[in-house]
Amino acid sequence: MSVLPTIGPSLLFCPANRPARFEKALSAADAVIIDLEDAIAHDDDEKSSARETVREHLRSDPDKFFVRINGLDSPWYAADVDMLRDVGATKVVLPKVESAGQLLKTPDLTVIALCETVRGVVNSGEIAQAANCAALFFGAEDLTADLGGRSSRSPSGAYHSPIENARSQVLFAAKAAGKAAIDAVFLDIRDSEALEAESRFACDMGFAAKGCIHPDQVQPIRRAYAPSDEQITWARGLLDAVAVNGPGVFQYQGQMVDKPLYQHAHTIMTRTEN
């Protein structure tokens, strides 16, 4: 049920109470997540107003956007789900998922599950196996808060090891279930160089996409996910060599080539085509 490989690497969050930004965001990014959760004040009137804004915007094209709804433990979850069903929308981002059973409460919705609590990370393998789970989305900052930590990152900017380990666990869980994995948002909007480096690492490790919180973050993510000319030349040449030599083991540009390298080359060419 993965819906991500064809939409590109940048998933841009957009506040649900800013409808004028919805289409603009979609023209900038590969996909947009309209946010009813963190972007909206935890107030009944604010949540209701934002929900009605989303309802009206989705009526003409229900699955044009993803929608992050409020969590199951919130007083707004049921109304958010009812709104999605009312307009026929099916693409939902569910925050703070901690079990597969939480996804199965809405079997009619395709869910990107945010693994951003300790239980969510520990149970990520189970969550990814849910039939309506399209992807796991790692959330570093909420996870740090749930751990009782002060910061997800060291002064160098790298994740602290428990957060990096959790990031890997979510990636492994998604891949083991044949689902996509989405990397966490990068909070420093000004540091495009660090964002691009982190996105390149995410791409190299197999994350299908990366969340972002500002339009200026889209292009660094896209640059990171786009194969270089050297990578494309290598991959194309290797696949041509496989066509000549067959699928066995042989040498190519000084490397011993076998099935894992074929897969690397296929991944590069798939990203080139997308």
mmCIF file of C-alpha atoms in Angstrom:
data_model
loop_
_atom_site.group_PDB
_atom_site.id
_atom_site.type_symbol
_atom_site.label_atom_id
_atom_site.label_comp_id
_atom_site.label_asym_id
_atom_site.label_seq_id
_atom_site.Cartn_x
_atom_site.Cartn_y
_atom_site.Cartn_z
ATOM 1 C CA MET A 1 0.000 0.000 0.000
ATOM 2 C CA SER A 2 2.994 2.350 -0.206
ATOM 3 C CA VAL A 3 2.000 5.591 -1.937
ATOM 4 C CA LEU A 4 5.331 7.351 -1.687
ATOM 5 C CA PRO A 5 7.854 6.238 -4.321
ATOM 6 C CA THR A 6 6.050 8.062 -7.118
ATOM 7 C CA ILE A 7 5.579 11.439 -5.427
ATOM 8 C CA GLY A 8 9.147 12.524 -4.879
ATOM 9 C CA PRO A 9 11.277 13.132 -1.824
ATOM 10 C CA SER A 10 9.992 16.371 -0.255
ATOM 11 C CA LEU A 11 6.874 16.319 1.957
ATOM 12 C CA LEU A 12 5.999 19.840 3.045
ATOM 13 C CA PHE A 13 3.826 20.553 6.088
ATOM 14 C CA CYS A 14 1.314 23.380 5.705
ATOM 15 C CA PRO A 15 -0.910 24.771 8.504
ATOM 16 C CA ALA A 16 -4.548 23.807 8.065
ATOM 17 C CA ASN A 17 -5.688 27.357 8.853
ATOM 18 C CA ARG A 18 -3.713 28.834 5.933
ATOM 19 C CA PRO A 19 -5.695 27.713 2.854
ATOM 20 C CA ALA A 20 -4.080 30.342 0.656
ATOM 21 C CA ARG A 21 -0.832 28.450 1.084
ATOM 22 C CA PHE A 22 -2.119 24.991 0.140
ATOM 23 C CA GLU A 23 -1.789 25.231 -3.634
ATOM 24 C CA LYS A 24 1.365 27.339 -3.401
ATOM 25 C CA ALA A 25 2.938 24.677 -1.203
ATOM 26 C CA LEU A 26 1.956 21.943 -3.650
ATOM 27 C CA SER A 27 3.548 23.846 -6.517
ATOM 28 C CA ALA A 28 6.796 23.998 -4.532
ATOM 29 C CA ALA A 29 7.022 20.529 -3.001
ATOM 30 C CA ASP A 30 6.448 16.978 -4.200
ATOM 31 C CA ALA A 31 3.610 16.453 -1.740
ATOM 32 C CA VAL A 32 1.901 18.515 0.944
ATOM 33 C CA ILE A 33 0.712 17.492 4.390
ATOM 34 C CA ILE A 34 -2.051 19.785 5.621
ATOM 35 C CA ASP A 35 -1.527 19.934 9.366
ATOM 36 C CA LEU A 36 -4.460 19.855 11.773
ATOM 37 C CA GLU A 37 -2.283 18.816 14.710
ATOM 38 C CA ASP A 38 0.768 20.802 15.820
ATOM 39 C CA ALA A 39 0.155 23.771 13.511
ATOM 40 C CA ILE A 40 -3.223 24.528 15.113
ATOM 41 C CA ALA A 41 -3.682 25.764 18.675
ATOM 42 C CA HIS A 42 -5.125 23.186 21.069
ATOM 43 C CA ASP A 43 -8.426 25.004 21.307
ATOM 44 C CA ASP A 44 -11.834 23.641 20.300
ATOM 45 C CA ASP A 45 -12.761 26.673 18.208
ATOM 46 C CA GLU A 46 -9.384 26.822 16.445
ATOM 47 C CA LYS A 47 -9.447 23.102 15.673
ATOM 48 C CA SER A 48 -13.041 23.241 14.430
ATOM 49 C CA SER A 49 -12.394 26.238 12.196
ATOM 50 C CA ALA A 50 -9.290 24.654 10.675
ATOM 51 C CA ARG A 51 -11.128 21.374 10.124
ATOM 52 C CA GLU A 52 -13.916 23.122 8.223
ATOM 53 C CA THR A 53 -11.327 24.931 6.098
ATOM 54 C CA VAL A 54 -9.792 21.585 5.157
ATOM 55 C CA ARG A 55 -13.223 20.066 4.495
ATOM 56 C CA GLU A 56 -14.114 22.749 1.985
ATOM 57 C CA HIS A 57 -10.728 22.611 0.283
ATOM 58 C CA LEU A 58 -10.745 18.831 -0.140
ATOM 59 C CA ARG A 59 -14.269 18.480 -1.533
ATOM 60 C CA SER A 60 -13.226 18.923 -5.161
ATOM 61 C CA ASP A 61 -10.122 16.708 -4.977
ATOM 62 C CA PRO A 62 -10.086 14.663 -1.762
ATOM 63 C CA ASP A 63 -6.704 12.980 -2.206
ATOM 64 C CA LYS A 64 -4.735 15.909 -3.575
ATOM 65 C CA PHE A 65 -3.130 16.371 -0.150
ATOM 66 C CA PHE A 66 -2.160 14.308 2.850
ATOM 67 C CA VAL A 67 -3.774 15.432 6.103
ATOM 68 C CA ARG A 68 -2.142 15.121 9.514
ATOM 69 C CA ILE A 69 -5.035 14.730 11.887
ATOM 70 C CA ASN A 70 -4.999 14.943 15.658
ATOM 71 C CA GLY A 71 -3.940 11.890 17.629
ATOM 72 C CA LEU A 72 -6.200 9.181 18.970
ATOM 73 C CA ASP A 73 -5.841 10.419 22.532
ATOM 74 C CA SER A 74 -7.022 13.918 21.608
ATOM 75 C CA PRO A 75 -10.623 15.198 21.767
ATOM 76 C CA TRP A 76 -10.438 16.134 18.071
ATOM 77 C CA TYR A 77 -9.500 12.774 16.519
ATOM 78 C CA ALA A 78 -13.037 11.513 15.841
ATOM 79 C CA ALA A 79 -14.177 14.757 14.213
ATOM 80 C CA ASP A 80 -11.066 14.817 12.022
ATOM 81 C CA VAL A 81 -11.707 11.263 10.809
ATOM 82 C CA ASP A 82 -15.386 12.031 10.180
ATOM 83 C CA MET A 83 -14.368 15.039 8.084
ATOM 84 C CA LEU A 84 -12.017 12.939 5.942
ATOM 85 C CA ARG A 85 -14.716 10.339 5.347
ATOM 86 C CA ASP A 86 -17.285 13.038 4.567
ATOM 87 C CA VAL A 87 -15.201 14.371 1.667
ATOM 88 C CA GLY A 88 -13.855 10.971 0.573
ATOM 89 C CA ALA A 89 -10.230 11.671 1.501
ATOM 90 C CA THR A 90 -8.101 8.592 2.226
ATOM 91 C CA LYS A 91 -4.525 9.832 2.746
ATOM 92 C CA VAL A 92 -3.852 10.521 6.398
ATOM 93 C CA VAL A 93 -0.802 11.147 8.559
ATOM 94 C CA LEU A 94 -1.465 9.849 12.082
ATOM 95 C CA PRO A 95 0.692 11.252 14.905
ATOM 96 C CA LYS A 96 2.170 9.371 17.839
ATOM 97 C CA VAL A 97 1.199 5.901 16.650
ATOM 98 C CA GLU A 98 2.090 3.238 19.211
ATOM 99 C CA SER A 99 0.387 0.078 17.939
ATOM 100 C CA ALA A 100 -0.967 -1.504 14.781
ATOM 101 C CA GLY A 101 -4.409 -1.537 16.378
ATOM 102 C CA GLN A 102 -4.508 2.247 16.265
ATOM 103 C CA LEU A 103 -4.201 2.160 12.467
ATOM 104 C CA LEU A 104 -6.779 -0.578 12.150
ATOM 105 C CA LYS A 105 -9.422 1.669 13.722
ATOM 106 C CA THR A 106 -9.573 3.307 10.263
ATOM 107 C CA PRO A 107 -9.149 0.430 7.774
ATOM 108 C CA ASP A 108 -10.608 2.586 5.013
ATOM 109 C CA LEU A 109 -7.763 5.138 5.296
ATOM 110 C CA THR A 110 -4.227 4.849 3.961
ATOM 111 C CA VAL A 111 -2.046 5.835 6.895
ATOM 112 C CA ILE A 112 1.434 7.275 7.194
ATOM 113 C CA ALA A 113 2.254 6.411 10.797
ATOM 114 C CA LEU A 114 4.398 8.832 12.769
ATOM 115 C CA CYS A 115 6.741 6.892 15.053
ATOM 116 C CA GLU A 116 7.691 9.639 17.484
ATOM 117 C CA THR A 117 7.325 8.140 20.943
ATOM 118 C CA VAL A 118 9.286 5.453 22.733
ATOM 119 C CA ARG A 119 6.460 2.963 22.321
ATOM 120 C CA GLY A 120 6.028 3.955 18.693
ATOM 121 C CA VAL A 121 9.671 3.182 17.936
ATOM 122 C CA VAL A 122 9.715 -0.046 19.975
ATOM 123 C CA ASN A 123 6.517 -1.236 18.236
ATOM 124 C CA SER A 124 7.429 0.096 14.782
ATOM 125 C CA GLY A 125 7.755 -3.402 13.341
ATOM 126 C CA GLU A 126 4.198 -4.269 14.356
ATOM 127 C CA ILE A 127 2.889 -0.917 13.148
ATOM 128 C CA ALA A 128 4.476 -1.306 9.712
ATOM 129 C CA GLN A 129 2.762 -4.675 9.277
ATOM 130 C CA ALA A 130 -0.720 -3.134 9.505
ATOM 131 C CA ALA A 131 -2.542 -3.637 6.223
ATOM 132 C CA ASN A 132 -3.389 0.048 5.789
ATOM 133 C CA CYS A 133 0.059 1.365 6.738
ATOM 134 C CA ALA A 134 1.656 3.050 3.731
ATOM 135 C CA ALA A 135 4.797 4.306 5.443
ATOM 136 C CA LEU A 136 6.524 4.977 8.740
ATOM 137 C CA PHE A 137 7.498 8.582 9.422
ATOM 138 C CA PHE A 138 10.252 9.106 11.996
ATOM 139 C CA GLY A 139 9.773 11.969 14.463
ATOM 140 C CA ALA A 140 12.949 12.938 16.306
ATOM 141 C CA GLU A 141 11.780 15.906 18.357
ATOM 142 C CA ASP A 142 8.686 14.348 19.907
ATOM 143 C CA LEU A 143 10.704 11.221 20.604
ATOM 144 C CA THR A 144 13.308 13.279 22.448
ATOM 145 C CA ALA A 145 10.553 14.888 24.500
ATOM 146 C CA ASP A 146 9.054 11.490 25.301
ATOM 147 C CA LEU A 147 12.463 10.302 26.475
ATOM 148 C CA GLY A 148 12.681 13.297 28.790
ATOM 149 C CA GLY A 149 15.646 14.653 26.859
ATOM 150 C CA ARG A 150 16.712 18.238 26.253
ATOM 151 C CA SER A 151 17.865 18.040 22.635
ATOM 152 C CA SER A 152 17.861 15.479 19.850
ATOM 153 C CA ARG A 153 21.232 16.689 18.575
ATOM 154 C CA SER A 154 24.783 17.174 19.802
ATOM 155 C CA PRO A 155 26.542 20.562 19.426
ATOM 156 C CA SER A 156 27.971 19.280 16.125
ATOM 157 C CA GLY A 157 24.440 18.983 14.733
ATOM 158 C CA ALA A 158 24.440 15.183 14.552
ATOM 159 C CA TYR A 159 21.716 13.219 16.281
ATOM 160 C CA HIS A 160 22.573 11.831 19.697
ATOM 161 C CA SER A 161 23.094 8.076 19.432
ATOM 162 C CA PRO A 162 19.734 7.003 20.969
ATOM 163 C CA ILE A 163 17.893 9.150 18.410
ATOM 164 C CA GLU A 164 20.042 7.883 15.526
ATOM 165 C CA ASN A 165 19.445 4.312 16.689
ATOM 166 C CA ALA A 166 15.677 4.936 16.770
ATOM 167 C CA ARG A 167 15.849 6.452 13.295
ATOM 168 C CA SER A 168 17.499 3.274 12.045
ATOM 169 C CA GLN A 169 14.978 1.073 13.839
ATOM 170 C CA VAL A 170 12.065 2.836 12.124
ATOM 171 C CA LEU A 171 13.799 2.472 8.762
ATOM 172 C CA PHE A 172 14.410 -1.257 9.318
ATOM 173 C CA ALA A 173 10.830 -1.820 10.461
ATOM 174 C CA ALA A 174 9.399 -0.123 7.386
ATOM 175 C CA LYS A 175 11.652 -1.978 4.987
ATOM 176 C CA ALA A 176 11.025 -5.354 6.638
ATOM 177 C CA ALA A 177 7.307 -4.830 5.998
ATOM 178 C CA GLY A 178 7.825 -3.640 2.428
ATOM 179 C CA LYS A 179 6.706 -0.119 3.313
ATOM 180 C CA ALA A 180 8.309 3.271 2.740
ATOM 181 C CA ALA A 181 10.200 5.174 5.421
ATOM 182 C CA ILE A 182 10.155 8.976 5.753
ATOM 183 C CA ASP A 183 12.900 10.845 7.557
ATOM 184 C CA ALA A 184 12.232 13.462 10.230
ATOM 185 C CA VAL A 185 11.967 17.181 9.567
ATOM 186 C CA PHE A 186 15.054 19.382 9.951
ATOM 187 C CA LEU A 187 14.299 22.334 12.197
ATOM 188 C CA ASP A 188 17.022 24.830 11.256
ATOM 189 C CA ILE A 189 15.443 26.533 8.252
ATOM 190 C CA ARG A 190 18.539 28.687 7.681
ATOM 191 C CA ASP A 191 21.051 25.838 7.349
ATOM 192 C CA SER A 192 20.356 24.477 3.879
ATOM 193 C CA GLU A 193 23.814 22.921 3.650
ATOM 194 C CA ALA A 194 23.276 20.763 6.731
ATOM 195 C CA LEU A 195 19.765 19.876 5.538
ATOM 196 C CA GLU A 196 21.119 18.744 2.182
ATOM 197 C CA ALA A 197 23.806 16.630 3.854
ATOM 198 C CA GLU A 198 21.276 15.014 6.192
ATOM 199 C CA SER A 199 18.902 14.388 3.284
ATOM 200 C CA ARG A 200 21.680 12.798 1.253
ATOM 201 C CA PHE A 201 22.396 10.426 4.130
ATOM 202 C CA ALA A 202 18.666 9.614 4.382
ATOM 203 C CA CYS A 203 18.537 8.881 0.657
ATOM 204 C CA ASP A 204 21.681 6.732 0.785
ATOM 205 C CA MET A 205 20.204 4.687 3.646
ATOM 206 C CA GLY A 206 16.859 4.070 1.922
ATOM 207 C CA PHE A 207 14.421 6.671 3.248
ATOM 208 C CA ALA A 208 11.921 7.355 0.456
ATOM 209 C CA ALA A 209 11.331 10.962 1.468
ATOM 210 C CA LYS A 210 12.010 13.625 4.066
ATOM 211 C CA GLY A 211 9.561 15.885 5.816
ATOM 212 C CA CYS A 212 10.061 19.655 5.657
ATOM 213 C CA ILE A 213 8.539 22.655 7.385
ATOM 214 C CA HIS A 214 9.365 25.528 5.021
ATOM 215 C CA PRO A 215 9.310 25.917 1.217
ATOM 216 C CA ASP A 216 12.994 26.892 1.263
ATOM 217 C CA GLN A 217 13.803 23.341 2.398
ATOM 218 C CA VAL A 218 12.345 21.673 -0.694
ATOM 219 C CA GLN A 219 15.218 22.261 -3.116
ATOM 220 C CA PRO A 220 18.006 21.094 -0.763
ATOM 221 C CA ILE A 221 16.080 17.863 -0.251
ATOM 222 C CA ARG A 222 15.522 17.427 -3.981
ATOM 223 C CA ARG A 223 19.200 18.066 -4.709
ATOM 224 C CA ALA A 224 20.181 15.466 -2.128
ATOM 225 C CA TYR A 225 17.866 12.830 -3.599
ATOM 226 C CA ALA A 226 18.776 13.485 -7.235
ATOM 227 C CA PRO A 227 21.526 11.087 -8.423
ATOM 228 C CA SER A 228 24.715 12.784 -9.577
ATOM 229 C CA ASP A 229 25.920 12.490 -13.160
ATOM 230 C CA GLU A 230 28.681 10.179 -11.926
ATOM 231 C CA GLN A 231 26.183 7.916 -10.158
ATOM 232 C CA ILE A 232 23.959 7.758 -13.232
ATOM 233 C CA THR A 233 26.903 6.911 -15.495
ATOM 234 C CA TRP A 234 28.059 4.199 -13.093
ATOM 235 C CA ALA A 235 24.585 2.695 -12.708
ATOM 236 C CA ARG A 236 23.812 2.739 -16.425
ATOM 237 C CA GLY A 237 27.170 1.178 -17.253
ATOM 238 C CA LEU A 238 26.776 -1.510 -14.618
ATOM 239 C CA LEU A 239 23.302 -2.473 -15.829
ATOM 240 C CA ASP A 240 24.598 -2.606 -19.405
ATOM 241 C CA ALA A 241 27.389 -4.900 -18.184
ATOM 242 C CA VAL A 242 24.841 -7.132 -16.438
ATOM 243 C CA ALA A 243 22.947 -7.411 -19.716
ATOM 244 C CA VAL A 244 26.146 -8.640 -21.380
ATOM 245 C CA ASN A 245 27.553 -10.815 -18.597
ATOM 246 C CA GLY A 246 24.356 -12.152 -17.101
ATOM 247 C CA PRO A 247 23.315 -12.015 -13.448
ATOM 248 C CA GLY A 248 26.353 -13.824 -12.046
ATOM 249 C CA VAL A 249 29.430 -12.385 -10.349
ATOM 250 C CA PHE A 250 31.839 -10.366 -12.501
ATOM 251 C CA GLN A 251 34.162 -7.352 -12.311
ATOM 252 C CA TYR A 252 33.095 -3.844 -13.275
ATOM 253 C CA GLN A 253 35.406 -0.844 -12.900
ATOM 254 C CA GLY A 254 37.540 -2.794 -10.466
ATOM 255 C CA GLN A 255 34.613 -3.870 -8.278
ATOM 256 C CA MET A 256 33.225 -7.343 -7.817
ATOM 257 C CA VAL A 257 29.608 -7.074 -8.919
ATOM 258 C CA ASP A 258 26.777 -9.232 -7.613
ATOM 259 C CA LYS A 259 23.102 -8.854 -6.736
ATOM 260 C CA PRO A 260 23.393 -6.081 -4.095
ATOM 261 C CA LEU A 261 25.227 -3.822 -6.567
ATOM 262 C CA TYR A 262 22.605 -4.543 -9.245
ATOM 263 C CA GLN A 263 20.014 -3.338 -6.739
ATOM 264 C CA HIS A 264 22.024 -0.184 -5.990
ATOM 265 C CA ALA A 265 22.166 0.565 -9.707
ATOM 266 C CA HIS A 266 18.430 -0.053 -10.155
ATOM 267 C CA THR A 267 17.676 2.307 -7.246
ATOM 268 C CA ILE A 268 19.776 5.065 -8.809
ATOM 269 C CA MET A 269 18.106 4.686 -12.191
ATOM 270 C CA THR A 270 14.641 4.622 -10.634
ATOM 271 C CA ARG A 271 15.356 7.905 -8.850
ATOM 272 C CA THR A 272 16.702 9.315 -12.125
ATOM 273 C CA GLU A 273 13.464 8.448 -13.910
ATOM 274 C CA ASN A 274 11.313 9.871 -11.093
#
